[in-house]
């Protein structure tokens, strides 16, 4: 990279929850950012604060089609994909296409520009895990033909393609496996448990617990997650790295925490558990600790309070 200019980063999915927070961090680090998004699940509201920023450019484009960019690029962050269970159930084929064709185009861009590449992968590659907590060495337990298969297998294919570009074409690639993340800019109605429960609590509606609520998740605040991703891109490693918060809780405990922190009087009601809903999930972050010197810093209550504040003005 020439030293006389700012580094240039491309963020696919740049108008999404994570893509927009990543963009803010990159701009703060002195990068120029080219964000690409087709706005299928991303939102202009997430990036409107960047309008007119001299180091920021937004391109509305579906990365399952060829990505043409003139000029130099130093880093490609591939974040484009529907990411909430109801989104990928509603858009199964675009989810498969962006994981496969979109990853191919983003890798092709990185190869052509001699840029570093980072794939946003997911804890969903572990499926309904039989190993707990999940280490990167675990190969997973995924139902390829179930409703979640469109996302899980697209991301597994994307990981395989990323490693193939690394091994065959020498592209400097990174893979982050992202565990449940929350924070401002999640969509209120994206169906994920954090906006769902906070929205219901703030509206005084019943909290919809799927199943008996004994399934577990481990929630990471977005600021911590983005820090881990930035460190990974700047590191020398090529192997997948889990980034997430190991603080595990049952979904019932999570519902009770949301009721406590919002002061809501909402009752908890049970709904059927979605097909193939993982029973447990907790990242083993030993690799992130040793390779990146990273671990989450934001306390659960702090992060949730910030998220509640964000949703308060939007319900
Ligand atoms: N969940 C729930 N009620 C909701 C939404 C989700 O009980 O209104 C549960 C869901 O069944 C899962 C967990 O919360 O066990 C996390 O779901 P989410 O959709 O956030 O993401 P996942 O971790 O399953 O990808």
CSV table of N, CA, C and O in Angstrom, one decimal, residues 24 42 131 147:
chain,number,residue,atom,x,y,z
A,24,UNK,N,-18.1,3.1,10.3
A,24,UNK,CA,-17.8,4.1,11.2
A,24,UNK,C,-16.4,3.9,11.8
A,24,UNK,O,-15.6,4.9,11.9
A,42,UNK,N,-30.5,-4.2,4.3
A,42,UNK,CA,-29.8,-3.0,4.8
A,42,UNK,C,-30.8,-1.8,4.8
A,42,UNK,O,-31.8,-1.8,4.2
A,131,UNK,N,-20.8,-29.9,20.4
A,131,UNK,CA,-19.6,-29.6,21.2
A,131,UNK,C,-19.9,-28.2,21.8
A,131,UNK,O,-20.3,-27.3,21.1
A,147,UNK,N,-34.8,-25.3,7.0
A,147,UNK,CA,-35.0,-23.9,6.6
A,147,UNK,C,-33.8,-23.0,6.9
A,147,UNK,O,-33.6,-22.0,6.2
